[in-house]
Amino acid sequence: MHRSAPRHRLVTRLLACAAVPVMLVVAGCSSDSGSGSKKSSATPSASASASPSVAVAAFAKLPPDACKTISAKTVEDLIPNVKSKAGTADKSSDISIRSGCNWNGLKSNGTKGSDYRWLGVSYQRYVSDATLGSGAKRATEQYAKEVAKAQATAGAKSVKSAATTGIGNQATTVTYTLRKTDADFTYATVVVRTENVVLTVDYNGAGYEGAKSPSVADVTKGAQTAAKEAVAAVATANK
């Protein structure tokens, strides 16, 4: 009989623990040794930590009409006898992310031949993303790709690149010549990053039937003039 008393006390304790909420049982009834259970950690796990934040992109939109980002005067100066002053807008599923416009014209000089000119502007806006990085970082990466793309134009000759100050945060002007449609074209491409937006201005021209092609200096000046207006248009759209 002296061995039945401990068994009776154990049954009594187990019954008492059964009547206690589960959370309390873990804390006070998990052991008969009296040592108690270990305290749960209050430190949150690494997986529960907040996702890293990125800087908000400076520009939330692009100009509503890319064809109006280059002034009518500049278009007329750069495109003699322009076919359409209103320009031709690029197709885009979302003009707040990607847009563009181009103009062209052919001016006849009689027996001296004809002058052809083409001007185009395109915009790409990048948003900040916790996985991909800030809008400015993503734009910087795309800016480098666009410069490399212009430098690697198929068939281009006399390719030259120069850092260009006074236009956006970063700008590079790429010039080259290219033979096509039985004429020697002169090109100037200005790639610009302004905060989280990358814009590219292409200006080129050629002379037909004896007319001279424009000089590198002339197309460079024209492209950079248009690029400055394009950068200003982005800032205006976000005021």
XYZ file of C-alpha atoms in Angstrom:
239
model
C 0.000 0.000 0.000
C 2.874 2.387 0.543
C 3.513 2.405 -3.267
C -0.039 3.487 -4.238
C 0.241 7.008 -2.830
C 2.668 8.352 -5.450
C 0.476 6.917 -8.248
C -2.561 8.651 -6.768
C -0.737 12.019 -6.645
C 0.398 11.632 -10.309
C -3.164 10.945 -11.500
C -4.435 13.922 -9.555
C -1.838 16.226 -11.140
C -2.547 14.978 -14.657
C -6.255 15.624 -14.164
C -5.486 19.145 -12.985
C -3.343 19.823 -16.011
C -6.064 18.566 -18.337
C -8.380 21.294 -17.044
C -5.873 24.059 -17.785
C -5.756 25.813 -21.244
C -3.279 24.275 -23.633
C -0.934 27.288 -23.591
C -0.612 26.997 -19.786
C -0.060 23.268 -19.923
C 3.057 23.822 -22.011
C 4.377 26.282 -19.464
C 3.531 24.531 -16.197
C 2.597 20.926 -16.802
C 5.128 19.648 -19.297
C 7.371 17.987 -16.738
C 7.034 16.170 -13.472
C 10.645 16.912 -12.603
C 9.943 20.486 -11.473
C 12.601 21.932 -13.802
C 10.018 23.728 -16.031
C 10.150 24.333 -19.808
C 12.424 26.739 -21.654
C 11.095 30.251 -22.307
C 10.098 30.934 -25.890
C 12.207 33.473 -27.771
C 10.663 36.916 -28.418
C 13.089 37.656 -31.229
C 11.351 37.610 -34.657
C 12.725 35.257 -37.247
C 14.738 36.522 -40.199
C 11.927 35.577 -42.587
C 9.545 37.871 -40.720
C 11.742 40.918 -41.104
C 10.534 43.726 -43.335
C 11.582 43.807 -47.008
C 14.345 46.305 -47.797
C 12.985 49.632 -49.071
C 14.194 51.547 -52.126
C 14.111 55.242 -52.868
C 10.948 56.517 -54.500
C 11.469 57.355 -58.184
C 11.705 61.071 -58.913
C 9.402 61.095 -61.937
C 5.978 59.468 -61.725
C 5.012 59.984 -65.369
C 6.139 60.926 -68.844
C 4.910 63.872 -70.917
C 1.323 63.152 -72.035
C 2.176 63.726 -75.711
C 5.700 62.933 -76.891
C 5.043 64.759 -80.158
C 4.707 68.023 -78.237
C 7.947 67.692 -76.280
C 9.991 69.204 -79.132
C 8.913 72.744 -79.993
C 7.385 73.506 -83.387
C 10.207 75.959 -84.063
C 12.891 73.348 -83.430
C 11.089 70.830 -85.635
C 10.891 73.342 -88.475
C 14.542 74.326 -88.060
C 15.761 70.724 -88.067
C 13.336 69.327 -90.663
C 13.021 71.636 -93.684
C 9.712 70.984 -95.476
C 8.606 68.692 -92.647
C 5.992 66.198 -93.805
C 3.853 66.572 -90.681
C 4.492 69.206 -88.031
C 2.373 67.158 -85.607
C 4.769 64.229 -85.910
C 4.042 60.521 -85.796
C 3.658 59.012 -82.327
C 5.240 55.656 -81.499
C 2.870 52.849 -80.618
C 2.780 52.140 -76.888
C 0.529 50.151 -74.570
C 1.321 52.536 -71.692
C 2.560 56.050 -72.516
C 3.358 56.687 -68.834
C 6.150 54.088 -69.149
C 7.223 54.275 -72.798
C 6.510 56.760 -75.572
C 8.059 58.502 -78.552
C 7.555 60.542 -81.714
C 9.313 61.209 -85.007
C 9.307 63.714 -87.856
C 10.775 63.687 -91.360
C 10.909 65.833 -94.436
C 12.444 66.105 -97.905
C 13.297 69.493 -99.322
C 14.006 69.865 -103.028
C 16.704 72.336 -104.034
C 16.077 72.081 -107.762
C 19.181 71.265 -109.755
C 21.209 71.197 -106.500
C 19.460 68.054 -105.338
C 17.324 67.315 -102.281
C 17.864 67.305 -98.523
C 16.324 64.640 -96.305
C 16.119 64.948 -92.518
C 14.700 62.704 -89.789
C 14.228 63.449 -86.067
C 13.027 61.074 -83.398
C 12.652 61.155 -79.620
C 11.862 58.217 -77.337
C 11.243 57.947 -73.586
C 11.527 55.072 -71.101
C 10.563 55.516 -67.440
C 11.642 53.127 -64.674
C 9.857 52.632 -61.353
C 11.505 51.646 -58.083
C 11.281 47.963 -57.213
C 12.433 46.233 -54.026
C 13.881 43.371 -56.070
C 15.251 45.230 -59.110
C 16.398 48.418 -57.376
C 15.518 52.096 -57.471
C 14.151 53.752 -60.572
C 17.344 55.801 -60.925
C 19.512 52.668 -60.691
C 17.471 50.843 -63.302
C 17.536 53.888 -65.587
C 21.320 54.112 -65.223
C 21.649 50.506 -66.353
C 19.383 51.091 -69.348
C 21.245 54.291 -70.218
C 24.475 52.307 -70.602
C 22.700 49.767 -72.812
C 21.291 52.483 -75.091
C 24.711 54.089 -75.507
C 26.245 50.707 -76.375
C 23.404 50.052 -78.822
C 24.054 53.329 -80.679
C 27.797 52.622 -80.779
C 27.173 49.189 -82.289
C 24.885 50.291 -85.146
C 25.307 47.842 -88.010
C 27.220 49.287 -90.929
C 28.162 52.489 -89.102
C 31.456 54.166 -89.918
C 33.514 56.823 -88.173
C 31.734 56.117 -84.884
C 32.599 58.593 -82.162
C 31.211 59.031 -78.639
C 31.491 61.968 -76.281
C 30.180 62.673 -72.799
C 27.794 65.605 -73.034
C 27.338 68.045 -70.155
C 24.364 70.254 -69.414
C 21.708 67.705 -70.431
C 20.070 65.674 -67.648
C 22.077 63.718 -65.080
C 24.054 61.856 -67.730
C 24.309 62.263 -71.488
C 26.377 60.810 -74.296
C 26.403 61.870 -77.945
C 27.226 59.198 -80.519
C 27.924 60.254 -84.120
C 28.559 58.156 -87.209
C 27.943 57.885 -90.946
C 25.913 55.200 -92.670
C 25.356 54.372 -96.301
C 21.770 53.464 -97.192
C 19.196 54.102 -99.934
C 22.057 55.143 -102.202
C 23.009 58.069 -99.973
C 25.491 58.840 -97.226
C 23.629 59.597 -94.010
C 25.098 61.501 -91.086
C 23.758 60.533 -87.651
C 23.813 61.994 -84.162
C 22.243 60.078 -81.280
C 22.002 61.684 -77.859
C 21.239 59.298 -75.005
C 20.199 60.979 -71.752
C 19.329 59.886 -68.234
C 17.291 62.344 -66.244
C 16.608 60.765 -62.833
C 14.606 57.587 -63.550
C 13.895 58.368 -67.207
C 16.052 57.460 -70.193
C 15.441 59.393 -73.390
C 17.067 59.078 -76.774
C 17.122 61.675 -79.536
C 18.124 60.595 -83.044
C 18.753 63.160 -85.744
C 20.056 62.285 -89.178
C 20.059 63.433 -92.753
C 21.388 62.911 -96.244
C 21.712 64.685 -99.567
C 20.219 63.235 -102.742
C 20.882 63.926 -106.418
C 24.066 65.871 -105.844
C 23.142 67.611 -102.579
C 25.669 67.326 -99.749
C 24.911 65.395 -96.575
C 24.788 67.466 -93.367
C 27.996 67.792 -91.376
C 28.596 65.926 -88.110
C 28.708 69.288 -86.322
C 25.289 70.301 -87.669
C 23.480 67.081 -86.757
C 25.153 67.051 -83.338
C 23.990 70.577 -82.590
C 20.458 69.780 -83.736
C 20.215 66.555 -81.733
C 21.477 68.194 -78.555
C 19.028 71.103 -78.928
C 16.146 68.655 -79.195
C 17.484 66.607 -76.256
C 17.477 69.651 -73.960
C 13.829 70.312 -74.816
C 12.952 66.649 -74.243
C 14.542 66.704 -70.757
C 12.707 69.910 -69.868
C 9.418 68.368 -70.982
C 9.834 65.492 -68.493
C 10.404 67.914 -65.622
C 7.392 70.009 -66.663
C 5.126 66.970 -66.826
C 5.961 66.087 -63.217
C 5.463 69.507 -61.611
